[in-house]
JSON list of C-alpha atoms in Angstrom, two decimals:
[
{"chain": "A", "resi": 170, "resn": "MET", "atom": "CA", "xyz": [-10.93, -11.88, -10.17]},
{"chain": "A", "resi": 171, "resn": "ASP", "atom": "CA", "xyz": [-12.76, -8.53, -11.04]},
{"chain": "A", "resi": 172, "resn": "SER", "atom": "CA", "xyz": [-11.48, -5.77, -13.13]},
{"chain": "A", "resi": 173, "resn": "PHE", "atom": "CA", "xyz": [-12.20, -2.21, -14.49]},
{"chain": "A", "resi": 174, "resn": "PHE", "atom": "CA", "xyz": [-10.64, 0.04, -17.08]},
{"chain": "A", "resi": 175, "resn": "SER", "atom": "CA", "xyz": [-8.69, 2.95, -15.68]},
{"chain": "A", "resi": 176, "resn": "ILE", "atom": "CA", "xyz": [-8.86, 6.16, -17.59]},
{"chain": "A", "resi": 177, "resn": "THR", "atom": "CA", "xyz": [-5.85, 7.49, -15.53]},
{"chain": "A", "resi": 178, "resn": "ALA", "atom": "CA", "xyz": [-3.54, 4.51, -16.42]},
{"chain": "A", "resi": 179, "resn": "ASN", "atom": "CA", "xyz": [-5.25, 3.61, -19.75]},
{"chain": "A", "resi": 180, "resn": "CYS", "atom": "CA", "xyz": [-5.19, -0.02, -18.82]},
{"chain": "A", "resi": 181, "resn": "LEU", "atom": "CA", "xyz": [-7.26, -2.76, -17.21]},
{"chain": "A", "resi": 182, "resn": "VAL", "atom": "CA", "xyz": [-6.86, -3.05, -13.49]},
{"chain": "A", "resi": 183, "resn": "ARG", "atom": "CA", "xyz": [-7.68, -6.17, -11.63]},
{"chain": "A", "resi": 184, "resn": "PHE", "atom": "CA", "xyz": [-8.66, -6.82, -8.09]},
{"chain": "A", "resi": 185, "resn": "HIS", "atom": "CA", "xyz": [-10.13, -9.44, -5.79]},
{"chain": "A", "resi": 186, "resn": "HIS", "atom": "CA", "xyz": [-13.36, -8.35, -4.07]},
{"chain": "A", "resi": 187, "resn": "ILE", "atom": "CA", "xyz": [-13.76, -10.81, -1.10]},
{"chain": "A", "resi": 188, "resn": "ASN", "atom": "CA", "xyz": [-17.28, -10.77, 0.37]},
{"chain": "A", "resi": 189, "resn": "GLY", "atom": "CA", "xyz": [-17.56, -10.53, 4.16]},
{"chain": "A", "resi": 190, "resn": "LYS", "atom": "CA", "xyz": [-18.72, -8.67, 7.06]},
{"chain": "A", "resi": 191, "resn": "GLY", "atom": "CA", "xyz": [-19.12, -4.96, 7.27]},
{"chain": "A", "resi": 192, "resn": "ASP", "atom": "CA", "xyz": [-17.66, -2.08, 5.08]},
{"chain": "A", "resi": 193, "resn": "PRO", "atom": "CA", "xyz": [-14.85, -3.09, 2.78]},
{"chain": "A", "resi": 194, "resn": "ILE", "atom": "CA", "xyz": [-11.19, -2.64, 3.64]},
{"chain": "A", "resi": 195, "resn": "ILE", "atom": "CA", "xyz": [-9.19, -1.83, 0.58]},
{"chain": "A", "resi": 196, "resn": "PHE", "atom": "CA", "xyz": [-5.64, -3.10, 0.73]},
{"chain": "A", "resi": 197, "resn": "ILE", "atom": "CA", "xyz": [-2.80, -1.10, -1.16]},
{"chain": "A", "resi": 198, "resn": "HIS", "atom": "CA", "xyz": [0.49, -2.90, -1.68]},
{"chain": "A", "resi": 199, "resn": "GLY", "atom": "CA", "xyz": [4.02, -1.68, -1.57]},
{"chain": "A", "resi": 200, "resn": "LEU", "atom": "CA", "xyz": [6.84, -1.13, -4.19]},
{"chain": "A", "resi": 201, "resn": "GLY", "atom": "CA", "xyz": [7.42, -4.22, -6.32]},
{"chain": "A", "resi": 202, "resn": "CYS", "atom": "CA", "xyz": [4.50, -6.08, -4.73]},
{"chain": "A", "resi": 203, "resn": "ALA", "atom": "CA", "xyz": [0.92, -6.96, -5.61]},
{"chain": "A", "resi": 204, "resn": "SER", "atom": "CA", "xyz": [-2.01, -7.03, -3.16]},
{"chain": "A", "resi": 205, "resn": "SER", "atom": "CA", "xyz": [-3.22, -10.46, -4.63]},
{"chain": "A", "resi": 206, "resn": "TYR", "atom": "CA", "xyz": [0.18, -11.90, -3.49]},
{"chain": "A", "resi": 207, "resn": "GLU", "atom": "CA", "xyz": [0.87, -9.94, -0.26]},
{"chain": "A", "resi": 208, "resn": "TYR", "atom": "CA", "xyz": [-2.39, -10.11, 1.67]},
{"chain": "A", "resi": 209, "resn": "PRO", "atom": "CA", "xyz": [-4.21, -13.48, 1.21]},
{"chain": "A", "resi": 210, "resn": "LYS", "atom": "CA", "xyz": [-2.85, -14.82, 4.42]},
{"chain": "A", "resi": 211, "resn": "VAL", "atom": "CA", "xyz": [-3.95, -11.71, 6.21]},
{"chain": "A", "resi": 212, "resn": "ILE", "atom": "CA", "xyz": [-7.50, -11.71, 5.14]},
{"chain": "A", "resi": 213, "resn": "ALA", "atom": "CA", "xyz": [-7.73, -15.52, 5.54]},
{"chain": "A", "resi": 214, "resn": "SER", "atom": "CA", "xyz": [-6.66, -15.28, 9.17]},
{"chain": "A", "resi": 215, "resn": "ASP", "atom": "CA", "xyz": [-9.24, -16.02, 11.77]},
{"chain": "A", "resi": 216, "resn": "ASN", "atom": "CA", "xyz": [-8.04, -12.76, 13.39]},
{"chain": "A", "resi": 217, "resn": "PHE", "atom": "CA", "xyz": [-9.37, -10.82, 10.43]},
{"chain": "A", "resi": 218, "resn": "GLY", "atom": "CA", "xyz": [-12.84, -11.80, 11.47]},
{"chain": "A", "resi": 219, "resn": "GLY", "atom": "CA", "xyz": [-14.21, -12.53, 8.00]},
{"chain": "A", "resi": 220, "resn": "LYS", "atom": "CA", "xyz": [-14.44, -8.95, 6.94]},
{"chain": "A", "resi": 221, "resn": "GLN", "atom": "CA", "xyz": [-15.08, -7.61, 3.48]},
{"chain": "A", "resi": 222, "resn": "ALA", "atom": "CA", "xyz": [-11.80, -6.93, 1.71]},
{"chain": "A", "resi": 223, "resn": "ILE", "atom": "CA", "xyz": [-10.60, -5.61, -1.74]},
{"chain": "A", "resi": 224, "resn": "LEU", "atom": "CA", "xyz": [-7.14, -6.50, -2.86]},
{"chain": "A", "resi": 225, "resn": "ILE", "atom": "CA", "xyz": [-6.11, -4.33, -5.77]},
{"chain": "A", "resi": 226, "resn": "ASP", "atom": "CA", "xyz": [-3.11, -4.96, -7.96]},
{"chain": "A", "resi": 227, "resn": "LEU", "atom": "CA", "xyz": [-2.03, -1.43, -8.97]},
{"chain": "A", "resi": 228, "resn": "PRO", "atom": "CA", "xyz": [-1.28, -0.78, -12.80]},
{"chain": "A", "resi": 229, "resn": "GLY", "atom": "CA", "xyz": [2.09, -2.41, -13.63]},
{"chain": "A", "resi": 230, "resn": "CYS", "atom": "CA", "xyz": [1.80, -4.88, -10.75]},
{"chain": "A", "resi": 231, "resn": "GLY", "atom": "CA", "xyz": [0.50, -8.39, -10.34]},
{"chain": "A", "resi": 232, "resn": "TYR", "atom": "CA", "xyz": [-2.48, -9.37, -12.55]},
{"chain": "A", "resi": 233, "resn": "SER", "atom": "CA", "xyz": [-3.08, -5.83, -13.67]},
{"chain": "A", "resi": 234, "resn": "GLU", "atom": "CA", "xyz": [-1.95, -4.60, -17.16]},
{"chain": "A", "resi": 235, "resn": "LYS", "atom": "CA", "xyz": [1.43, -2.85, -17.50]},
{"chain": "A", "resi": 236, "resn": "PRO", "atom": "CA", "xyz": [1.33, 0.02, -19.93]},
{"chain": "A", "resi": 237, "resn": "LYS", "atom": "CA", "xyz": [4.75, 1.44, -20.84]},
{"chain": "A", "resi": 238, "resn": "GLU", "atom": "CA", "xyz": [3.24, 4.86, -21.45]},
{"chain": "A", "resi": 239, "resn": "TYR", "atom": "CA", "xyz": [1.87, 5.48, -17.91]},
{"chain": "A", "resi": 240, "resn": "ASP", "atom": "CA", "xyz": [4.11, 7.40, -15.38]},
{"chain": "A", "resi": 241, "resn": "TYR", "atom": "CA", "xyz": [3.38, 5.22, -12.30]},
{"chain": "A", "resi": 242, "resn": "SER", "atom": "CA", "xyz": [3.44, 8.16, -9.89]},
{"chain": "A", "resi": 243, "resn": "LEU", "atom": "CA", "xyz": [2.07, 7.63, -6.52]},
{"chain": "A", "resi": 244, "resn": "THR", "atom": "CA", "xyz": [-0.54, 10.45, -6.99]},
{"chain": "A", "resi": 245, "resn": "ASN", "atom": "CA", "xyz": [-1.83, 8.76, -10.28]},
{"chain": "A", "resi": 246, "resn": "GLN", "atom": "CA", "xyz": [-1.85, 5.30, -8.57]},
{"chain": "A", "resi": 247, "resn": "ALA", "atom": "CA", "xyz": [-4.05, 6.97, -5.86]},
{"chain": "A", "resi": 248, "resn": "LYS", "atom": "CA", "xyz": [-6.31, 8.31, -8.60]},
{"chain": "A", "resi": 249, "resn": "VAL", "atom": "CA", "xyz": [-6.65, 4.80, -9.99]},
{"chain": "A", "resi": 250, "resn": "VAL", "atom": "CA", "xyz": [-7.84, 3.48, -6.59]},
{"chain": "A", "resi": 251, "resn": "ILE", "atom": "CA", "xyz": [-10.40, 6.35, -6.53]},
{"chain": "A", "resi": 252, "resn": "GLU", "atom": "CA", "xyz": [-11.61, 5.17, -9.91]},
{"chain": "A", "resi": 253, "resn": "MET", "atom": "CA", "xyz": [-12.16, 1.59, -8.51]},
{"chain": "A", "resi": 254, "resn": "ILE", "atom": "CA", "xyz": [-14.04, 3.09, -5.63]},
{"chain": "A", "resi": 255, "resn": "LYS", "atom": "CA", "xyz": [-16.42, 4.98, -8.07]},
{"chain": "A", "resi": 256, "resn": "HIS", "atom": "CA", "xyz": [-16.51, 1.90, -10.31]},
{"chain": "A", "resi": 257, "resn": "LEU", "atom": "CA", "xyz": [-17.76, -0.21, -7.33]},
{"chain": "A", "resi": 258, "resn": "GLY", "atom": "CA", "xyz": [-20.07, 2.47, -5.97]},
{"chain": "A", "resi": 259, "resn": "LEU", "atom": "CA", "xyz": [-18.64, 2.24, -2.42]},
{"chain": "A", "resi": 260, "resn": "LYS", "atom": "CA", "xyz": [-20.10, 4.70, 0.01]},
{"chain": "A", "resi": 261, "resn": "ASN", "atom": "CA", "xyz": [-18.38, 3.60, 3.20]},
{"chain": "A", "resi": 262, "resn": "LEU", "atom": "CA", "xyz": [-14.90, 2.04, 3.44]},
{"chain": "A", "resi": 263, "resn": "PHE", "atom": "CA", "xyz": [-11.52, 1.75, 5.13]},
{"chain": "A", "resi": 264, "resn": "ILE", "atom": "CA", "xyz": [-8.05, 1.97, 3.54]},
{"chain": "A", "resi": 265, "resn": "TYR", "atom": "CA", "xyz": [-5.05, 0.04, 4.53]},
{"chain": "A", "resi": 266, "resn": "GLY", "atom": "CA", "xyz": [-1.59, 0.58, 2.88]},
{"chain": "A", "resi": 267, "resn": "HIS", "atom": "CA", "xyz": [1.86, -0.74, 3.47]},
{"chain": "A", "resi": 268, "resn": "SER", "atom": "CA", "xyz": [5.17, 1.08, 2.74]},
{"chain": "A", "resi": 269, "resn": "MET", "atom": "CA", "xyz": [4.79, 2.80, -0.65]},
{"chain": "A", "resi": 270, "resn": "GLY", "atom": "CA", "xyz": [1.13, 1.66, -0.42]},
{"chain": "A", "resi": 271, "resn": "GLY", "atom": "CA", "xyz": [0.87, 3.64, 2.82]},
{"chain": "A", "resi": 272, "resn": "SER", "atom": "CA", "xyz": [1.99, 6.87, 1.03]},
{"chain": "A", "resi": 273, "resn": "ILE", "atom": "CA", "xyz": [-0.53, 6.19, -1.73]},
{"chain": "A", "resi": 274, "resn": "SER", "atom": "CA", "xyz": [-3.24, 5.55, 0.87]},
{"chain": "A", "resi": 275, "resn": "ILE", "atom": "CA", "xyz": [-2.55, 8.79, 2.51]},
{"chain": "A", "resi": 276, "resn": "GLU", "atom": "CA", "xyz": [-3.07, 10.54, -0.84]},
{"chain": "A", "resi": 277, "resn": "ILE", "atom": "CA", "xyz": [-6.29, 8.49, -1.45]},
{"chain": "A", "resi": 278, "resn": "ALA", "atom": "CA", "xyz": [-7.49, 9.59, 1.97]},
{"chain": "A", "resi": 279, "resn": "ASP", "atom": "CA", "xyz": [-6.83, 13.21, 1.00]},
{"chain": "A", "resi": 280, "resn": "MET", "atom": "CA", "xyz": [-8.93, 12.84, -2.24]},
{"chain": "A", "resi": 281, "resn": "LEU", "atom": "CA", "xyz": [-11.90, 11.13, -0.52]},
{"chain": "A", "resi": 282, "resn": "GLU", "atom": "CA", "xyz": [-14.56, 12.84, 1.38]},
{"chain": "A", "resi": 283, "resn": "ASP", "atom": "CA", "xyz": [-17.25, 11.26, 3.39]},
{"chain": "A", "resi": 284, "resn": "GLU", "atom": "CA", "xyz": [-16.66, 7.82, 2.12]},
{"chain": "A", "resi": 285, "resn": "LEU", "atom": "CA", "xyz": [-13.71, 7.07, 4.23]},
{"chain": "A", "resi": 286, "resn": "LEU", "atom": "CA", "xyz": [-14.31, 5.67, 7.73]},
{"chain": "A", "resi": 287, "resn": "GLY", "atom": "CA", "xyz": [-10.69, 5.06, 8.71]},
{"chain": "A", "resi": 288, "resn": "LEU", "atom": "CA", "xyz": [-7.10, 5.01, 7.52]},
{"chain": "A", "resi": 289, "resn": "ILE", "atom": "CA", "xyz": [-4.45, 2.43, 8.54]},
{"chain": "A", "resi": 290, "resn": "VAL", "atom": "CA", "xyz": [-0.92, 2.53, 7.24]},
{"chain": "A", "resi": 291, "resn": "SER", "atom": "CA", "xyz": [2.09, 0.35, 8.20]},
{"chain": "A", "resi": 292, "resn": "GLU", "atom": "CA", "xyz": [5.58, 1.86, 7.88]},
{"chain": "A", "resi": 293, "resn": "PRO", "atom": "CA", "xyz": [4.70, 4.22, 5.06]},
{"chain": "A", "resi": 294, "resn": "ASN", "atom": "CA", "xyz": [7.13, 6.59, 3.33]},
{"chain": "A", "resi": 295, "resn": "PHE", "atom": "CA", "xyz": [6.36, 9.77, 5.06]},
{"chain": "A", "resi": 296, "resn": "HIS", "atom": "CA", "xyz": [9.08, 11.82, 3.40]},
{"chain": "A", "resi": 297, "resn": "PRO", "atom": "CA", "xyz": [10.96, 12.32, 0.19]},
{"chain": "A", "resi": 298, "resn": "GLY", "atom": "CA", "xyz": [14.17, 10.39, -0.31]},
{"chain": "A", "resi": 299, "resn": "GLY", "atom": "CA", "xyz": [12.68, 6.80, -0.60]},
{"chain": "A", "resi": 300, "resn": "GLY", "atom": "CA", "xyz": [13.86, 3.71, 1.28]},
{"chain": "A", "resi": 301, "resn": "PHE", "atom": "CA", "xyz": [16.65, 1.31, 0.89]},
{"chain": "A", "resi": 302, "resn": "PHE", "atom": "CA", "xyz": [15.13, -0.57, -2.13]},
{"chain": "A", "resi": 303, "resn": "SER", "atom": "CA", "xyz": [13.83, 2.46, -3.92]},
{"chain": "A", "resi": 304, "resn": "ARG", "atom": "CA", "xyz": [17.28, 4.02, -3.69]},
{"chain": "A", "resi": 305, "resn": "GLN", "atom": "CA", "xyz": [18.91, 0.80, -4.84]},
{"chain": "A", "resi": 306, "resn": "ILE", "atom": "CA", "xyz": [16.60, 0.47, -7.84]},
{"chain": "A", "resi": 307, "resn": "CYS", "atom": "CA", "xyz": [17.25, 4.20, -8.93]},
{"chain": "A", "resi": 308, "resn": "ALA", "atom": "CA", "xyz": [20.96, 3.76, -8.68]},
{"chain": "A", "resi": 309, "resn": "SER", "atom": "CA", "xyz": [20.59, 2.41, -12.20]},
{"chain": "A", "resi": 310, "resn": "SER", "atom": "CA", "xyz": [19.06, 4.25, -15.08]},
{"chain": "A", "resi": 311, "resn": "GLU", "atom": "CA", "xyz": [15.52, 3.21, -16.15]},
{"chain": "A", "resi": 312, "resn": "ASN", "atom": "CA", "xyz": [16.95, 1.48, -19.23]},
{"chain": "A", "resi": 313, "resn": "ASP", "atom": "CA", "xyz": [19.46, -0.46, -17.29]},
{"chain": "A", "resi": 314, "resn": "PHE", "atom": "CA", "xyz": [17.08, -1.52, -14.66]},
{"chain": "A", "resi": 315, "resn": "VAL", "atom": "CA", "xyz": [14.65, -2.78, -17.20]},
{"chain": "A", "resi": 316, "resn": "SER", "atom": "CA", "xyz": [17.18, -4.57, -19.39]},
{"chain": "A", "resi": 317, "resn": "SER", "atom": "CA", "xyz": [19.18, -6.31, -16.60]},
{"chain": "A", "resi": 318, "resn": "MET", "atom": "CA", "xyz": [19.23, -4.85, -13.07]},
{"chain": "A", "resi": 319, "resn": "CYS", "atom": "CA", "xyz": [15.71, -5.87, -12.21]},
{"chain": "A", "resi": 320, "resn": "MET", "atom": "CA", "xyz": [16.33, -9.55, -12.80]},
{"chain": "A", "resi": 321, "resn": "LYS", "atom": "CA", "xyz": [19.75, -9.43, -10.93]},
{"chain": "A", "resi": 322, "resn": "MET", "atom": "CA", "xyz": [17.77, -7.95, -8.02]},
{"chain": "A", "resi": 323, "resn": "VAL", "atom": "CA", "xyz": [15.14, -10.69, -8.15]},
{"chain": "A", "resi": 324, "resn": "ASN", "atom": "CA", "xyz": [17.94, -13.46, -8.42]},
{"chain": "A", "resi": 325, "resn": "ARG", "atom": "CA", "xyz": [19.71, -12.33, -5.40]},
{"chain": "A", "resi": 326, "resn": "ASP", "atom": "CA", "xyz": [16.68, -11.56, -3.20]},
{"chain": "A", "resi": 327, "resn": "LYS", "atom": "CA", "xyz": [15.71, -14.48, -0.88]},
{"chain": "A", "resi": 328, "resn": "SER", "atom": "CA", "xyz": [12.49, -13.01, 0.52]},
{"chain": "A", "resi": 329, "resn": "PRO", "atom": "CA", "xyz": [8.88, -13.52, -0.90]},
{"chain": "A", "resi": 330, "resn": "TRP", "atom": "CA", "xyz": [9.25, -10.06, -2.47]},
{"chain": "A", "resi": 331, "resn": "ALA", "atom": "CA", "xyz": [11.33, -11.67, -5.22]},
{"chain": "A", "resi": 332, "resn": "GLY", "atom": "CA", "xyz": [8.06, -13.34, -6.43]},
{"chain": "A", "resi": 333, "resn": "THR", "atom": "CA", "xyz": [6.14, -10.25, -7.32]},
{"chain": "A", "resi": 334, "resn": "LEU", "atom": "CA", "xyz": [9.13, -8.23, -8.30]},
{"chain": "A", "resi": 335, "resn": "ALA", "atom": "CA", "xyz": [9.71, -10.79, -10.99]},
{"chain": "A", "resi": 336, "resn": "ILE", "atom": "CA", "xyz": [6.28, -10.47, -12.56]},
{"chain": "A", "resi": 337, "resn": "ASN", "atom": "CA", "xyz": [5.78, -6.72, -12.09]},
{"chain": "A", "resi": 338, "resn": "SER", "atom": "CA", "xyz": [6.80, -4.58, -15.06]},
{"chain": "A", "resi": 339, "resn": "PRO", "atom": "CA", "xyz": [10.34, -3.25, -14.29]},
{"chain": "A", "resi": 340, "resn": "TRP", "atom": "CA", "xyz": [9.44, 0.07, -15.77]},
{"chain": "A", "resi": 341, "resn": "CYS", "atom": "CA", "xyz": [6.64, 0.48, -13.18]},
{"chain": "A", "resi": 342, "resn": "THR", "atom": "CA", "xyz": [9.10, -0.49, -10.39]},
{"chain": "A", "resi": 343, "resn": "TRP", "atom": "CA", "xyz": [11.68, 2.01, -11.46]},
{"chain": "A", "resi": 344, "resn": "ARG", "atom": "CA", "xyz": [9.34, 4.91, -12.05]},
{"chain": "A", "resi": 345, "resn": "SER", "atom": "CA", "xyz": [7.49, 4.26, -8.74]},
{"chain": "A", "resi": 346, "resn": "ALA", "atom": "CA", "xyz": [10.88, 4.22, -6.95]},
{"chain": "A", "resi": 347, "resn": "LYS", "atom": "CA", "xyz": [11.93, 7.40, -8.67]},
{"chain": "A", "resi": 348, "resn": "ASP", "atom": "CA", "xyz": [8.67, 9.15, -7.49]},
{"chain": "A", "resi": 349, "resn": "LEU", "atom": "CA", "xyz": [9.37, 7.85, -3.83]},
{"chain": "A", "resi": 350, "resn": "LEU", "atom": "CA", "xyz": [12.75, 9.68, -4.13]},
{"chain": "A", "resi": 351, "resn": "SER", "atom": "CA", "xyz": [11.21, 12.88, -5.45]},
{"chain": "A", "resi": 352, "resn": "GLY", "atom": "CA", "xyz": [8.37, 12.41, -2.84]},
{"chain": "A", "resi": 353, "resn": "LYS", "atom": "CA", "xyz": [6.39, 14.93, -0.87]},
{"chain": "A", "resi": 354, "resn": "ASP", "atom": "CA", "xyz": [5.57, 15.57, 2.69]},
{"chain": "A", "resi": 355, "resn": "TRP", "atom": "CA", "xyz": [3.20, 12.70, 3.27]},
{"chain": "A", "resi": 356, "resn": "LEU", "atom": "CA", "xyz": [3.54, 13.08, 6.99]},
{"chain": "A", "resi": 357, "resn": "THR", "atom": "CA", "xyz": [1.97, 16.56, 7.07]},
{"chain": "A", "resi": 358, "resn": "LEU", "atom": "CA", "xyz": [-0.81, 15.25, 4.75]},
{"chain": "A", "resi": 359, "resn": "PHE", "atom": "CA", "xyz": [-1.37, 12.37, 7.03]},
{"chain": "A", "resi": 360, "resn": "LEU", "atom": "CA", "xyz": [-1.43, 14.48, 10.24]},
{"chain": "A", "resi": 361, "resn": "ARG", "atom": "CA", "xyz": [-3.76, 17.10, 8.94]},
{"chain": "A", "resi": 362, "resn": "ASN", "atom": "CA", "xyz": [-6.49, 14.48, 7.81]},
{"chain": "A", "resi": 363, "resn": "PRO", "atom": "CA", "xyz": [-9.23, 14.50, 10.41]},
{"chain": "A", "resi": 364, "resn": "VAL", "atom": "CA", "xyz": [-10.25, 10.82, 9.71]},
{"chain": "A", "resi": 365, "resn": "ASP", "atom": "CA", "xyz": [-9.58, 8.12, 12.32]},
{"chain": "A", "resi": 366, "resn": "LYS", "atom": "CA", "xyz": [-6.26, 6.60, 11.71]},
{"chain": "A", "resi": 367, "resn": "MET", "atom": "CA", "xyz": [-3.56, 4.27, 12.90]},
{"chain": "A", "resi": 368, "resn": "VAL", "atom": "CA", "xyz": [0.03, 3.55, 12.11]},
{"chain": "A", "resi": 369, "resn": "ILE", "atom": "CA", "xyz": [1.51, 0.14, 12.48]},
{"chain": "A", "resi": 370, "resn": "PHE", "atom": "CA", "xyz": [5.18, -0.63, 13.00]},
{"chain": "A", "resi": 371, "resn": "GLY", "atom": "CA", "xyz": [7.17, -3.96, 13.32]},
{"chain": "A", "resi": 372, "resn": "ASN", "atom": "CA", "xyz": [9.14, -3.88, 16.56]},
{"chain": "A", "resi": 373, "resn": "GLU", "atom": "CA", "xyz": [12.37, -4.74, 14.56]},
{"chain": "A", "resi": 374, "resn": "SER", "atom": "CA", "xyz": [11.93, -1.46, 12.61]},
{"chain": "A", "resi": 375, "resn": "LEU", "atom": "CA", "xyz": [12.21, 0.64, 15.79]},
{"chain": "A", "resi": 376, "resn": "PRO", "atom": "CA", "xyz": [13.55, 2.98, 16.92]},
{"chain": "A", "resi": 377, "resn": "ASP", "atom": "CA", "xyz": [12.09, 5.27, 14.36]},
{"chain": "A", "resi": 378, "resn": "GLU", "atom": "CA", "xyz": [11.85, 8.98, 14.35]},
{"chain": "A", "resi": 379, "resn": "ASP", "atom": "CA", "xyz": [8.46, 9.11, 12.72]},
{"chain": "A", "resi": 380, "resn": "PHE", "atom": "CA", "xyz": [7.17, 6.71, 15.41]},
{"chain": "A", "resi": 381, "resn": "ASN", "atom": "CA", "xyz": [8.26, 9.22, 18.02]},
{"chain": "A", "resi": 382, "resn": "ILE", "atom": "CA", "xyz": [6.59, 12.21, 16.26]},
{"chain": "A", "resi": 383, "resn": "LEU", "atom": "CA", "xyz": [3.30, 10.27, 15.82]},
{"chain": "A", "resi": 384, "resn": "PHE", "atom": "CA", "xyz": [3.30, 9.22, 19.40]},
{"chain": "A", "resi": 385, "resn": "GLU", "atom": "CA", "xyz": [3.84, 12.80, 20.56]},
{"chain": "A", "resi": 386, "resn": "ARG", "atom": "CA", "xyz": [1.00, 13.97, 18.31]},
{"chain": "A", "resi": 387, "resn": "GLY", "atom": "CA", "xyz": [-1.30, 11.49, 19.92]},
{"chain": "A", "resi": 388, "resn": "ILE", "atom": "CA", "xyz": [-1.80, 9.34, 16.76]},
{"chain": "A", "resi": 389, "resn": "GLN", "atom": "CA", "xyz": [-2.81, 5.91, 17.49]},
{"chain": "A", "resi": 390, "resn": "THR", "atom": "CA", "xyz": [0.20, 3.46, 16.96]},
{"chain": "A", "resi": 391, "resn": "LYS", "atom": "CA", "xyz": [0.50, -0.15, 17.06]},
{"chain": "A", "resi": 392, "resn": "ILE", "atom": "CA", "xyz": [3.69, -2.22, 17.41]},
{"chain": "A", "resi": 393, "resn": "LEU", "atom": "CA", "xyz": [3.70, -5.79, 16.08]},
{"chain": "A", "resi": 394, "resn": "PRO", "atom": "CA", "xyz": [6.06, -8.18, 17.90]},
{"chain": "A", "resi": 395, "resn": "ASP", "atom": "CA", "xyz": [8.60, -10.34, 16.23]},
{"chain": "A", "resi": 396, "resn": "CYS", "atom": "CA", "xyz": [8.49, -8.61, 12.79]},
{"chain": "A", "resi": 397, "resn": "GLY", "atom": "CA", "xyz": [10.02, -5.91, 10.80]},
{"chain": "A", "resi": 398, "resn": "HIS", "atom": "CA", "xyz": [9.02, -4.05, 7.65]},
{"chain": "A", "resi": 399, "resn": "CYS", "atom": "CA", "xyz": [7.55, -7.10, 5.79]},
{"chain": "A", "resi": 400, "resn": "MET", "atom": "CA", "xyz": [4.86, -7.73, 8.41]},
{"chain": "A", "resi": 401, "resn": "SER", "atom": "CA", "xyz": [2.29, -9.18, 6.07]},
{"chain": "A", "resi": 402, "resn": "TRP", "atom": "CA", "xyz": [4.52, -12.17, 5.36]},
{"chain": "A", "resi": 403, "resn": "GLU", "atom": "CA", "xyz": [6.29, -12.37, 8.74]},
{"chain": "A", "resi": 404, "resn": "LYS", "atom": "CA", "xyz": [3.34, -12.02, 11.12]},
{"chain": "A", "resi": 405, "resn": "PRO", "atom": "CA", "xyz": [0.12, -12.09, 8.90]},
{"chain": "A", "resi": 406, "resn": "HIS", "atom": "CA", "xyz": [-2.18, -13.13, 11.89]},
{"chain": "A", "resi": 407, "resn": "SER", "atom": "CA", "xyz": [-0.85, -10.27, 14.07]},
{"chain": "A", "resi": 408, "resn": "LEU", "atom": "CA", "xyz": [-1.42, -7.69, 11.36]},
{"chain": "A", "resi": 409, "resn": "ALA", "atom": "CA", "xyz": [-4.89, -9.13, 10.59]},
{"chain": "A", "resi": 410, "resn": "GLU", "atom": "CA", "xyz": [-5.74, -8.65, 14.29]},
{"chain": "A", "resi": 411, "resn": "ALA", "atom": "CA", "xyz": [-4.37, -5.03, 14.39]},
{"chain": "A", "resi": 412, "resn": "ILE", "atom": "CA", "xyz": [-6.52, -4.16, 11.27]},
{"chain": "A", "resi": 413, "resn": "SER", "atom": "CA", "xyz": [-9.62, -5.96, 12.41]},
{"chain": "A", "resi": 414, "resn": "THR", "atom": "CA", "xyz": [-9.53, -4.41, 16.03]},
{"chain": "A", "resi": 415, "resn": "PHE", "atom": "CA", "xyz": [-9.08, -0.94, 14.60]},
{"chain": "A", "resi": 416, "resn": "VAL", "atom": "CA", "xyz": [-12.09, -1.33, 12.23]},
{"chain": "A", "resi": 417, "resn": "ASP", "atom": "CA", "xyz": [-14.23, -2.96, 14.86]},
{"chain": "A", "resi": 418, "resn": "ASN", "atom": "CA", "xyz": [-13.47, 0.04, 17.15]},
{"chain": "A", "resi": 419, "resn": "ILE", "atom": "CA", "xyz": [-14.53, 2.51, 14.43]},
{"chain": "A", "resi": 420, "resn": "THR", "atom": "CA", "xyz": [-17.63, 0.65, 13.52]},
{"chain": "A", "resi": 421, "resn": "SER", "atom": "CA", "xyz": [-18.76, 0.44, 17.06]},
{"chain": "A", "resi": 422, "resn": "LYS", "atom": "CA", "xyz": [-19.04, 4.34, 17.09]},
{"chain": "A", "resi": 423, "resn": "PHE", "atom": "CA", "xyz": [-21.80, 4.18, 14.60]}
]
């Protein structure tokens, strides 16, 4: 596992850099998750085509350090990813982000210039107000969530999400959820970015108002069958195929 020191978060950030074909795809995980835990089945799939991938655990998550003094805002997490891109000297890259990681990816795309070849997001937070879990997390104060509510949530959750929620710092999870609730207009930020982009939805998450907006605006959309929001666990091979096909189509233009 590789690492770099983030000035933004004042901590060591760890990531897997998997060598492979073409320009790298950076994977950004969602709330309470870690890329090292969420995406191995995706990039190991034959449908991924052996492409180069970078799986970053954001500060507070997975194998990265978990400073208590950091605010864990989505904007600062995006800045951390920009630091990693500069640390690696990447000149051409793709970004994929899921859920909260999709919102972070939209902010990363807004900060990048010519380096970004394409942006893929799956069911991102496009608006303030958060989702079911972020609202549930912030129903408690930060102190209460850190001291007891986080582990209660871990113990009652039966999905793979419980595994990373248990090892991520609870203050990171709460502060990130709080920032999702405060939020910003990520949809407008996404729509105005001229880069090639695609949005992925699980068919069990539909109907969705944002899907209709994107379709009407001519944004490339992809619906994965037999899955909902947690598509990287439910249908990793289908997700791998969608990402790989998008990247191949963009690469073929050059």
